[in-house]
PDB file of C-alpha atoms in Angstrom:
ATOM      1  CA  UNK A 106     105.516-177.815-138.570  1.00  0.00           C
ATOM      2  CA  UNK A 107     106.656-174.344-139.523  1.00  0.00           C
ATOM      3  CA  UNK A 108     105.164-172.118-141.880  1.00  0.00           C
ATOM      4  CA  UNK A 109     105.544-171.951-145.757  1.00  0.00           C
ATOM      5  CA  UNK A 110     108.376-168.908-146.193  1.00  0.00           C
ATOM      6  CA  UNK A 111     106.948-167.002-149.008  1.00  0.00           C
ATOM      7  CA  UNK A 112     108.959-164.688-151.738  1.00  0.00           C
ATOM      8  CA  UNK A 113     109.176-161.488-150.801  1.00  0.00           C
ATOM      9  CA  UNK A 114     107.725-159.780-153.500  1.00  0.00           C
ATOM     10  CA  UNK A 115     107.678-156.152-153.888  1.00  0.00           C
ATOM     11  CA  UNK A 116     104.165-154.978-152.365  1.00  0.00           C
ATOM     12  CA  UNK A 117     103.176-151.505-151.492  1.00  0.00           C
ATOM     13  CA  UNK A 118     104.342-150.357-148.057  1.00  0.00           C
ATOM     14  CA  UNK A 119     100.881-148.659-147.023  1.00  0.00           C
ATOM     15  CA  UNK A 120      97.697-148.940-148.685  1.00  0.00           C
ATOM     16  CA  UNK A 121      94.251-147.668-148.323  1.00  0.00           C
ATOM     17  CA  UNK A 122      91.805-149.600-147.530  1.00  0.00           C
ATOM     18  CA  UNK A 123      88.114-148.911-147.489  1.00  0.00           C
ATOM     19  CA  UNK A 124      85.103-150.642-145.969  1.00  0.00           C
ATOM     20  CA  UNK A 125      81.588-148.958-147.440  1.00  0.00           C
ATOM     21  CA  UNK A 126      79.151-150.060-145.050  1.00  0.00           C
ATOM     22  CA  UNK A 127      75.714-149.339-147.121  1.00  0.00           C
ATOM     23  CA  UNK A 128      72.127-149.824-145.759  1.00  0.00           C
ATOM     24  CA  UNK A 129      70.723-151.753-148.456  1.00  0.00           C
ATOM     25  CA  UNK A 130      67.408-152.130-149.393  1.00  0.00           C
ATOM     26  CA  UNK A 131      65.644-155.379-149.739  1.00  0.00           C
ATOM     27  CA  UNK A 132      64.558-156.384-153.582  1.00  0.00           C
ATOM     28  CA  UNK A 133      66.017-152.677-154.522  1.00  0.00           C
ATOM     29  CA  UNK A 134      68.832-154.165-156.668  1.00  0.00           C
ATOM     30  CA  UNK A 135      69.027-151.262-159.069  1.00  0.00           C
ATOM     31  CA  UNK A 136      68.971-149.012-155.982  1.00  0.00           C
ATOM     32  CA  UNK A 137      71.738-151.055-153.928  1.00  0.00           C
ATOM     33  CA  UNK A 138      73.415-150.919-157.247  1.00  0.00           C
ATOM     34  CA  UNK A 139      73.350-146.987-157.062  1.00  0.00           C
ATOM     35  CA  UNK A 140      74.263-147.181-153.557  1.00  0.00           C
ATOM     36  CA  UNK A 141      77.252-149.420-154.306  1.00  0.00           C
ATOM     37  CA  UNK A 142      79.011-147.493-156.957  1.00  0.00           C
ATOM     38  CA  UNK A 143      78.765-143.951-155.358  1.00  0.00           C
ATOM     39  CA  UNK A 144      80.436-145.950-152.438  1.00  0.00           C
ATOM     40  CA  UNK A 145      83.614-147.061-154.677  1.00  0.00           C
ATOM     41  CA  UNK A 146      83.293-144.201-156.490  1.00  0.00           C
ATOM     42  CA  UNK A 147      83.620-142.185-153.243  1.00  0.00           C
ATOM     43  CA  UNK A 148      86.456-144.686-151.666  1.00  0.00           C
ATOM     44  CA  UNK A 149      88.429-144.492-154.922  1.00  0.00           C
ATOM     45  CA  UNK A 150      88.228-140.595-154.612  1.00  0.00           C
ATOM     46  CA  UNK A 151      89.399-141.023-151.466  1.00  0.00           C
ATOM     47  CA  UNK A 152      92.825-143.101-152.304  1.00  0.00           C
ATOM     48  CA  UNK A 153      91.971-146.133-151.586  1.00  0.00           C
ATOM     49  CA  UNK A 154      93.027-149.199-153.637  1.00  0.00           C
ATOM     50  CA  UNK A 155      90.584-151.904-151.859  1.00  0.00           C
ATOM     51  CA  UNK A 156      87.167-151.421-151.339  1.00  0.00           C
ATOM     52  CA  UNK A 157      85.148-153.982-149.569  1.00  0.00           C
ATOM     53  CA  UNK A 158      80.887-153.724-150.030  1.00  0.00           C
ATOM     54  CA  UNK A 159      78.684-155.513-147.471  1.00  0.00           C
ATOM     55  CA  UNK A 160      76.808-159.198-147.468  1.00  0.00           C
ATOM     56  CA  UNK A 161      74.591-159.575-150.500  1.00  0.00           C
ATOM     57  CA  UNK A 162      75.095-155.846-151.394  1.00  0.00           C
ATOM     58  CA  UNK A 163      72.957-156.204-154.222  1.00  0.00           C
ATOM     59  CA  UNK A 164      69.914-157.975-152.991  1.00  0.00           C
ATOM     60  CA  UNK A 165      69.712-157.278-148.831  1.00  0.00           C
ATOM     61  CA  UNK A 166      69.797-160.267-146.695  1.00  0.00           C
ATOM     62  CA  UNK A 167      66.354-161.463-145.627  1.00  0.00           C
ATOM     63  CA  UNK A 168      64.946-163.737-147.956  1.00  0.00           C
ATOM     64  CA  UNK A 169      61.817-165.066-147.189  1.00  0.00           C
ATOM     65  CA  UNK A 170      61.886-168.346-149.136  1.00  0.00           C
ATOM     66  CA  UNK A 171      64.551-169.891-150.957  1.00  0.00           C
ATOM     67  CA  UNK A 172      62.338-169.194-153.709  1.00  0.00           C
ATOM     68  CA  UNK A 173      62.399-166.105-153.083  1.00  0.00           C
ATOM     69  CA  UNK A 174      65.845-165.529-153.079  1.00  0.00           C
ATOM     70  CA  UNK A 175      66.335-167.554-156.726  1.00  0.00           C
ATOM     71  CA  UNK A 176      64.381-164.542-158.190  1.00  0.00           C
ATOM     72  CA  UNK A 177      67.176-162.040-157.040  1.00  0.00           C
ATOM     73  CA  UNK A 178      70.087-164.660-157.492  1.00  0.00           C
ATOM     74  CA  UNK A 179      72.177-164.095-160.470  1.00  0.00           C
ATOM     75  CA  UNK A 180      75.257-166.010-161.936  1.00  0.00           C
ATOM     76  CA  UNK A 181      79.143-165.033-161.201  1.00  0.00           C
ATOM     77  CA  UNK A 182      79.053-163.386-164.603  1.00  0.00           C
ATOM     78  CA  UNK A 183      75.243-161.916-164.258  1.00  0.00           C
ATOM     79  CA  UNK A 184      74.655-158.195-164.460  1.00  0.00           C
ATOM     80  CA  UNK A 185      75.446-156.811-160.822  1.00  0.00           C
ATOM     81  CA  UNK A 186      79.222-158.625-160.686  1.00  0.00           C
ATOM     82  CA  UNK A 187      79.781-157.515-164.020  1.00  0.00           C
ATOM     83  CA  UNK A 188      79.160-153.354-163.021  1.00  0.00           C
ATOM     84  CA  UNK A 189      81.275-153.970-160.178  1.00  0.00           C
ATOM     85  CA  UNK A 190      84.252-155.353-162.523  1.00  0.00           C
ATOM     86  CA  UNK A 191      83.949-152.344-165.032  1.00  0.00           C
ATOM     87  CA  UNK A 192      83.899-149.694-162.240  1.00  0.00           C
ATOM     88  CA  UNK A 193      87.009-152.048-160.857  1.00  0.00           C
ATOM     89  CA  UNK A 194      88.744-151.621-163.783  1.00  0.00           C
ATOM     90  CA  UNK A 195      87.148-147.383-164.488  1.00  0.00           C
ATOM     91  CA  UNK A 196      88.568-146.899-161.074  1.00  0.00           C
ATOM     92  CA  UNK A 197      91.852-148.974-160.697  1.00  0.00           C
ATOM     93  CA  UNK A 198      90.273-150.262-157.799  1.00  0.00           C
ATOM     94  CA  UNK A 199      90.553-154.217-156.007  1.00  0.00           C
ATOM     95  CA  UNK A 200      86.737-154.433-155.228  1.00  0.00           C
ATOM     96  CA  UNK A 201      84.807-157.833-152.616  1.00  0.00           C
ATOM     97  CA  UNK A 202      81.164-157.289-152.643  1.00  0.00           C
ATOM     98  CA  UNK A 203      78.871-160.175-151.689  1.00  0.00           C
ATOM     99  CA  UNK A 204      76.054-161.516-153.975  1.00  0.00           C
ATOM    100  CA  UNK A 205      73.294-164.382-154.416  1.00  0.00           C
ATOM    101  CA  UNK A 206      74.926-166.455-156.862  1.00  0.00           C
ATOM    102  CA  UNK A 207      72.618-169.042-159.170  1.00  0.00           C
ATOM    103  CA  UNK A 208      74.864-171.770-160.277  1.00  0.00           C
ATOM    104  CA  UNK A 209      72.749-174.422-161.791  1.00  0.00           C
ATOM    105  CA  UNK A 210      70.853-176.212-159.087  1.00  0.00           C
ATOM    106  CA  UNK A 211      72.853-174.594-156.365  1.00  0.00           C
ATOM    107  CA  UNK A 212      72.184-171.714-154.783  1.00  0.00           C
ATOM    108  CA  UNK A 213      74.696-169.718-152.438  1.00  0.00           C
ATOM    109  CA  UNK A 214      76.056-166.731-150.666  1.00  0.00           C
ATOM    110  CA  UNK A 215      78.662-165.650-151.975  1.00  0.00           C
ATOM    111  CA  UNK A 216      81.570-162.494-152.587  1.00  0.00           C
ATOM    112  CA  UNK A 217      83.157-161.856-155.503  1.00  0.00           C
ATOM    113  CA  UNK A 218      86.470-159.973-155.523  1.00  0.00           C
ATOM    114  CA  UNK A 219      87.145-157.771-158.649  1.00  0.00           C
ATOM    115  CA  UNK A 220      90.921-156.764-159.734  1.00  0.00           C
ATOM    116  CA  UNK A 221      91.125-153.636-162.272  1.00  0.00           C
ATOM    117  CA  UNK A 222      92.958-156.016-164.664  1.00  0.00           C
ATOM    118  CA  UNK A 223      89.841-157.922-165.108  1.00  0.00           C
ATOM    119  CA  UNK A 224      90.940-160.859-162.774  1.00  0.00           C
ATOM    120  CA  UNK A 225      87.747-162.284-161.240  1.00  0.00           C
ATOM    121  CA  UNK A 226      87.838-164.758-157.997  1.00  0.00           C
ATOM    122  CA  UNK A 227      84.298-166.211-156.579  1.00  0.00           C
ATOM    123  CA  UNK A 228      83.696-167.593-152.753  1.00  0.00           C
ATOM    124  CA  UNK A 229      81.050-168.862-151.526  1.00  0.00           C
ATOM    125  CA  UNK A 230      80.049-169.364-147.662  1.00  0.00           C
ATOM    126  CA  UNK A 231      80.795-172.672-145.624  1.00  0.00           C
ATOM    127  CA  UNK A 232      79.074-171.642-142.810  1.00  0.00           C
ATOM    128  CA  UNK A 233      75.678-170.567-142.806  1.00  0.00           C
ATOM    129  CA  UNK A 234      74.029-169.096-139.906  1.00  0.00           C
ATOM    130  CA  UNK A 235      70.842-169.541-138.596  1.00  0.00           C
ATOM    131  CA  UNK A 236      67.859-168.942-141.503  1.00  0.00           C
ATOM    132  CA  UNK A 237      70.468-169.220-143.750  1.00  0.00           C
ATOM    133  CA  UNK A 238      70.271-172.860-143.884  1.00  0.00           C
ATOM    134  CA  UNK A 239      66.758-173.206-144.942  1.00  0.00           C
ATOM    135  CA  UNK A 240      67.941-170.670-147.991  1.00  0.00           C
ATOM    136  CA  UNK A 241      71.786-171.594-149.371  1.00  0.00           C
ATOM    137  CA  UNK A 242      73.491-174.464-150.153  1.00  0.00           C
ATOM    138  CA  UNK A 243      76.591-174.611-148.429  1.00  0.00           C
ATOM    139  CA  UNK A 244      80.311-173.943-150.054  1.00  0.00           C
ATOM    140  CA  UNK A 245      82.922-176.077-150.141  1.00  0.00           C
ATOM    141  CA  UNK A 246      86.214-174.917-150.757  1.00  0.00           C
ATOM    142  CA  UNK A 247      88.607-172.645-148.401  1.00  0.00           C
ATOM    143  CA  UNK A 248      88.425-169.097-148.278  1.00  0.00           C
ATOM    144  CA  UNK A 249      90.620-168.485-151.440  1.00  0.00           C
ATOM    145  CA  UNK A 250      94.082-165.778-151.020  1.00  0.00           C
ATOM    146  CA  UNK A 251      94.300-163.890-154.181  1.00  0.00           C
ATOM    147  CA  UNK A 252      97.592-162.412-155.816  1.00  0.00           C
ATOM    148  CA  UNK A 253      96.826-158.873-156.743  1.00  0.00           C
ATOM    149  CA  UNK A 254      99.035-155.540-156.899  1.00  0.00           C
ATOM    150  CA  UNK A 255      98.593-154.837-153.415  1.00  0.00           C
ATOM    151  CA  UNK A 256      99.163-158.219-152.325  1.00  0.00           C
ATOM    152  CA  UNK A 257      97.877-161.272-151.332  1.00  0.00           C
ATOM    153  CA  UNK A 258      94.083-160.933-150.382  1.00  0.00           C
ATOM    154  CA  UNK A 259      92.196-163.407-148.375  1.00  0.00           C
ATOM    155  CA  UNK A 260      87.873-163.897-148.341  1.00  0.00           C
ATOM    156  CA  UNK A 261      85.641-164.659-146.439  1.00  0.00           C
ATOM    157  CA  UNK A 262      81.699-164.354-145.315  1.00  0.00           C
ATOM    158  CA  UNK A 263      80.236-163.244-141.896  1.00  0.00           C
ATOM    159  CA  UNK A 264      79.827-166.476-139.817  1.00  0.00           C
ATOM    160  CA  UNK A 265      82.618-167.728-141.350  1.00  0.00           C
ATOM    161  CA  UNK A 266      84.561-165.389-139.546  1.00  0.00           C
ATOM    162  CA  UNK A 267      83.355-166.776-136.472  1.00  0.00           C
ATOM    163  CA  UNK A 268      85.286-170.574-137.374  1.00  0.00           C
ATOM    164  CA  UNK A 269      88.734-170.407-135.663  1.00  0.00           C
ATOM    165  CA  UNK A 270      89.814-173.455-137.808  1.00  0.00           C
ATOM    166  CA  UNK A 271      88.612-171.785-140.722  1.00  0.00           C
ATOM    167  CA  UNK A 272      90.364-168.164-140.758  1.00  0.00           C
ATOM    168  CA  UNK A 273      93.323-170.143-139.771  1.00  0.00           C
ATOM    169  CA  UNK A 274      93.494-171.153-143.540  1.00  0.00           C
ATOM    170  CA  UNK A 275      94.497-168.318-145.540  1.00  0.00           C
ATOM    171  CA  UNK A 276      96.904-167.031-142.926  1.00  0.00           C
ATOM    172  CA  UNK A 277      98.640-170.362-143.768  1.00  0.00           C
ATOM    173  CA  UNK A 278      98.108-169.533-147.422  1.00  0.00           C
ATOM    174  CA  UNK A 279      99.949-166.348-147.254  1.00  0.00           C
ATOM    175  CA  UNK A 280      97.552-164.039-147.151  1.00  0.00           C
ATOM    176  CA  UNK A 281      98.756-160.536-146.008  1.00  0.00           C
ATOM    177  CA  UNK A 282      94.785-159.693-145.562  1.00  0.00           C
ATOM    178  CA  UNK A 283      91.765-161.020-144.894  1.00  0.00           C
ATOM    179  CA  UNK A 284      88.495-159.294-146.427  1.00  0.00           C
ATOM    180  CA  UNK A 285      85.436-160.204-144.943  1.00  0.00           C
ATOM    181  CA  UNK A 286      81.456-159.102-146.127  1.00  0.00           C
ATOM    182  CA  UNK A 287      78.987-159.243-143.179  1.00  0.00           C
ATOM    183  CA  UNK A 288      75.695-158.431-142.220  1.00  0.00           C
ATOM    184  CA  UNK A 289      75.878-158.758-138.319  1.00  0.00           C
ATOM    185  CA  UNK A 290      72.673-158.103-136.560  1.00  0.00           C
ATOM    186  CA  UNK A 291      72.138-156.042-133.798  1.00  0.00           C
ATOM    187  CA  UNK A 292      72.087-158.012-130.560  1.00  0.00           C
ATOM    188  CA  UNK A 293      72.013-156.844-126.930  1.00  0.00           C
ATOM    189  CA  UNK A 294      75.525-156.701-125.490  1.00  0.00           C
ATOM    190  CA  UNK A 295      76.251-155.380-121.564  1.00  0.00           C
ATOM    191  CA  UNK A 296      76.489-151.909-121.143  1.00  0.00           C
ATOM    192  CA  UNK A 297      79.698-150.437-122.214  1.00  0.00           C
ATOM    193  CA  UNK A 298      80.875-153.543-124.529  1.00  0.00           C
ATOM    194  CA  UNK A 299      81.203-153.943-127.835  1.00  0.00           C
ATOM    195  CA  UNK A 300      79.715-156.588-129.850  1.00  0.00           C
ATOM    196  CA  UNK A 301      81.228-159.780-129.392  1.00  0.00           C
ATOM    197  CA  UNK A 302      81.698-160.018-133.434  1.00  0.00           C
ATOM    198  CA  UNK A 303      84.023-157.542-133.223  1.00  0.00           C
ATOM    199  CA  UNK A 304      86.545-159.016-130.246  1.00  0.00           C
ATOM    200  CA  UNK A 305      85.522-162.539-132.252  1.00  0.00           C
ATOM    201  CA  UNK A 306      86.965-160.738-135.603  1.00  0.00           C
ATOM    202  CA  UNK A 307      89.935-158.957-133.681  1.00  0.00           C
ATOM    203  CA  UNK A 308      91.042-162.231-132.004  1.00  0.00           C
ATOM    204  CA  UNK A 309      91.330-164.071-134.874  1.00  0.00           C
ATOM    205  CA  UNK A 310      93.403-160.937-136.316  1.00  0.00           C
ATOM    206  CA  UNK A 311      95.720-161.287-133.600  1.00  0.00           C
ATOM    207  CA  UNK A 312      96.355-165.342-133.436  1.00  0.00           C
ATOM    208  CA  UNK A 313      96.936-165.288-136.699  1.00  0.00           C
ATOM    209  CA  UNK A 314      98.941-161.993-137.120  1.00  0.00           C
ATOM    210  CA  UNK A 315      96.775-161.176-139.438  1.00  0.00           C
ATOM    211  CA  UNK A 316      94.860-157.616-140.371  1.00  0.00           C
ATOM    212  CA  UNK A 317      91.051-158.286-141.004  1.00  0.00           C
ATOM    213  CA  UNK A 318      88.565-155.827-142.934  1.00  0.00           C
ATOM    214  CA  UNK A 319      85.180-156.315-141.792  1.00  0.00           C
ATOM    215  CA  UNK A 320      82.440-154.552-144.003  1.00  0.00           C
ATOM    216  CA  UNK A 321      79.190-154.659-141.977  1.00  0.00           C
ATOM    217  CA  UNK A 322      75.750-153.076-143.217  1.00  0.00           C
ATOM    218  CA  UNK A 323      73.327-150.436-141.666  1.00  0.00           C
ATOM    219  CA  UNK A 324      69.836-149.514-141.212  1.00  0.00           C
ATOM    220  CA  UNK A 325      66.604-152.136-140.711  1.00  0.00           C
ATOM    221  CA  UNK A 326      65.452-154.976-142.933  1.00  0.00           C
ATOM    222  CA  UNK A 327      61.767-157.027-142.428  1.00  0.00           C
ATOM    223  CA  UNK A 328      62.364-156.458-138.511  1.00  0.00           C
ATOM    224  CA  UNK A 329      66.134-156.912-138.466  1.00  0.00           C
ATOM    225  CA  UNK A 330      68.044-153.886-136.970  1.00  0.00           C
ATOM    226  CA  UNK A 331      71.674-154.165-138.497  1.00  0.00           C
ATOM    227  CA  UNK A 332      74.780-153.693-136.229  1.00  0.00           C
ATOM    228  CA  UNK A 333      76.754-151.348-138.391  1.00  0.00           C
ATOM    229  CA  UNK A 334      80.069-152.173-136.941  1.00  0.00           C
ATOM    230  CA  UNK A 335      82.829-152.206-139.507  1.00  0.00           C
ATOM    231  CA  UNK A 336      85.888-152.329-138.802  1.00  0.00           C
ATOM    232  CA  UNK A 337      89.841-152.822-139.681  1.00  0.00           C
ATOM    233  CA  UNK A 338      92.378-154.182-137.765  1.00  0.00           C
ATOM    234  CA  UNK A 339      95.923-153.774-137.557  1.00  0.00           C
ATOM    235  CA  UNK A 340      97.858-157.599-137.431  1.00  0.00           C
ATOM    236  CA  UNK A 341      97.768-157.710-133.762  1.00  0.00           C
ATOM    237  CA  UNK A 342      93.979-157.094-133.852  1.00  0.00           C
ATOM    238  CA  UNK A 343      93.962-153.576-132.426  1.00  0.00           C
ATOM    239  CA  UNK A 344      91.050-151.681-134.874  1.00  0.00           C
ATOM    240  CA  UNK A 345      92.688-149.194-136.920  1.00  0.00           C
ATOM    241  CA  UNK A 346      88.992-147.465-137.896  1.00  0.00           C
ATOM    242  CA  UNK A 347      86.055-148.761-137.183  1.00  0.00           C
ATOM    243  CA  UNK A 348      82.038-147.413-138.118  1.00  0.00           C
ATOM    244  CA  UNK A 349      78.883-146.191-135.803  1.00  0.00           C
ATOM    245  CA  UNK A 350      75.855-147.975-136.040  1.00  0.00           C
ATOM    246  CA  UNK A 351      74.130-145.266-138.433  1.00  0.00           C
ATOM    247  CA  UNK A 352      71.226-144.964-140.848  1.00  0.00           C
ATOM    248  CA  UNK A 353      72.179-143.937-144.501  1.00  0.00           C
ATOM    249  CA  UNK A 354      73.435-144.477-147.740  1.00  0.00           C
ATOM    250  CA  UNK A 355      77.068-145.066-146.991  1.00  0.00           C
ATOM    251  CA  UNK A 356      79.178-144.674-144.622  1.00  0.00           C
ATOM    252  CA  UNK A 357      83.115-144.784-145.445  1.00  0.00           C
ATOM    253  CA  UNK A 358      86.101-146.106-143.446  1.00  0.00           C
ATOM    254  CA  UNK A 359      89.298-145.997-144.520  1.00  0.00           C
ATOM    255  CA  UNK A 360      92.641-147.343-143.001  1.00  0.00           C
ATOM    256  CA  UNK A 361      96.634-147.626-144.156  1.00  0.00           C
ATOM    257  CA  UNK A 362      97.924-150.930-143.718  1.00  0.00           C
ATOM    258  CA  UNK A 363     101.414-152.268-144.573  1.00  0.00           C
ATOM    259  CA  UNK A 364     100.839-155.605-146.044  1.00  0.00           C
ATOM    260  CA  UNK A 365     103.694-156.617-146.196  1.00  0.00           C
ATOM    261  CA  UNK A 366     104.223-156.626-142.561  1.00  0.00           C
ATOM    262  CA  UNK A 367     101.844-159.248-142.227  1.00  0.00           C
ATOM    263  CA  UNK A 368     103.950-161.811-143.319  1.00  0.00           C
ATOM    264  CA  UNK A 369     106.107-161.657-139.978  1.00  0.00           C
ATOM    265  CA  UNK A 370     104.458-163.728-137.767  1.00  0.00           C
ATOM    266  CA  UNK A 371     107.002-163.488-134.866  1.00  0.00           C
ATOM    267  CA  UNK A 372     105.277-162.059-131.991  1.00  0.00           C
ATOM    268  CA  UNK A 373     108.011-162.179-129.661  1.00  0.00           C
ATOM    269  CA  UNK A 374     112.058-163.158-130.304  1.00  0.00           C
ATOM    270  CA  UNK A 375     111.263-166.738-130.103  1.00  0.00           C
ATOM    271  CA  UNK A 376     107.599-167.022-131.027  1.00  0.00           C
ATOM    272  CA  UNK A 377     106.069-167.339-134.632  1.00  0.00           C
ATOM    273  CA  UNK A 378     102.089-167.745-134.359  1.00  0.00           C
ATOM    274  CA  UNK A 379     102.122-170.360-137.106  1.00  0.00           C
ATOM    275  CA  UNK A 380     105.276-172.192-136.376  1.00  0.00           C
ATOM    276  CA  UNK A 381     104.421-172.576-132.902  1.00  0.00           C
ATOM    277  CA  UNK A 382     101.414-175.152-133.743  1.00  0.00           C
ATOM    278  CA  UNK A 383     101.807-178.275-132.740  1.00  0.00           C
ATOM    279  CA  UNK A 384      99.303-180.162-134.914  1.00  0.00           C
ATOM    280  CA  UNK A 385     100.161-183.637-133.932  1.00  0.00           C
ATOM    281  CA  UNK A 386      98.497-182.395-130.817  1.00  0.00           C
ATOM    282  CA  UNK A 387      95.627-181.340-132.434  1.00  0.00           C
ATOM    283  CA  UNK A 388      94.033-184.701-133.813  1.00  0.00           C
ATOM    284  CA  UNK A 389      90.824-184.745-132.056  1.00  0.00           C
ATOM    285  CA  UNK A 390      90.167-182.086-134.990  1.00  0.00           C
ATOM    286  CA  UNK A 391      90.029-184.364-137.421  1.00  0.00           C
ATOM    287  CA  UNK A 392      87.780-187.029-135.157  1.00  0.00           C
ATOM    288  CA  UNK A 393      84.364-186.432-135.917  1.00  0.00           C
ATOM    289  CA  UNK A 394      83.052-188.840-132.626  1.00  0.00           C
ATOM    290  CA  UNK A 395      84.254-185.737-130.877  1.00  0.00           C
TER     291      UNK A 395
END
């Protein structure tokens, strides 16, 4: 079944975009706070017109008790979202940042992403990894792909990332890029290599001829080392910048993308990396016996 053919809207030709990978501090929400608007502050300074924060920037990631993490959860509206929307709007900036969101009885993890008009989409995570489980309840709706000035914006979270089915979705939603919060954590990898969340986060670039920003976190959290590898891709998954695994406030990468390009999917004169799917093929998908 081929691909949707979208409008061709007038977007940008090359934009800056910025990942601010930020070494958060666990329970320091003022403090990550801080950290997070020098960050945009800094990325806006530095041209960019998207700038993507880290995992539950506000809180840091390792909650010890679901408990525990309802006492730094906060609604999509609560205080930390709504300084990220003002310094959206103070800095004519598109800003994702991930947050512990409190919605009634449900408790997720979840990214936000802020337009300067005031336009407010929330996401939260269908896959949780590991610990995560025993913490969040689980999302339920696809990653959404938001209109915005720039263009069309996909989201994401971490292990999510890692779903092939699942980052196959927005690139068959239109979106021209796909903005991902992580917190990866350092693992051991063979000498020379780079982690395999990065080839995992280029390859999906590349099948769906699609760029991905991936805004990862630094420094050390109750006895997790974090990897510190953000990174942007091009559409063919080739990384465009990507970050050293570094101690610190912030750490900024920036990259020019032409979003618009995006939306060719031809990867050779007579193949389109969506209209070559053959779902009918493809039904033992949607068999859960297998």
């Amino acid at each position: 079944m081929p691909h949707a053919v979208l409008p061709a809207e007038k977007t940008a030709r090359s934009v800056s975009i910025a990942c601010c990978q930020l070494a958060p501090v666990f329970g320091d929400v003022s403090g990550n706070m801080r950290r997070s608007r020098d960050a945009l502050i800094q990325a806006s300074r530095r041209g960019a017109k998207l700038a993507i924060l880290p995992e539950l920037a506000n809180t840091g990631y390792v909650f010890s008790s679901r408990d525990e993490a309802w006492g730094l959860a906060e609604t999509a509206a609560g205080p930390c979202v709504s300084e990220w929307r003002e310094l959206a709007a103070e800095l004519d900036l598109i800003v994702v940042a991930g947050f512990c969101e409190a919605d009634g009885d449900g408790l997720y993890n979840s990214a936000v992403l802020l337009r300067p008009d005031g336009g407010q989409t929330c996401y939260r995570k269908a896959h949780l990894w590991d610990g995560e489980k025993a913490i969040f309840d689980v999302g339920n709706q696809p990653p959404p792909v938001v209109e915005t000035a720039i263009g069309r914006l996909g989201m994401m979270i971490c292990y999510d990332l890692e779903i092939p089915e699942w980052t196959r979705l927005p690139a068959l939603a239109g979106a021209d890029l796909l903005c991902v919060p992580v917190n990866w954590p350092a693992q051991s990898h063979p000498e020379g290599e780079r982690p395999a969340e990065m080839i995992k986060a280029q390859a999906n670039a590349a099948f769906n001829h699609l760029p991905v920003a991936v805004c990862d976190r630094a420094g050390s959290e109750r006895g997790v080392d974090w990897a510190g590898c953000s990174l942007i891709t091009d559409a063919k998954g080739y990384v465009l910048a990507r970050a050293s695994r570094q101690d610190g406030d912030c750490q900024l990468i920036l990259a020019a993308l032409d979003l618009a390009a995006s939306r060719d999917k031809y990867i050779s004169p007579r193949n389109d990396v969506l209209a070559d799917r053959r779902p009918e093929l493809y039904r033992a998908l949607l068999d859960p016996s297998r």
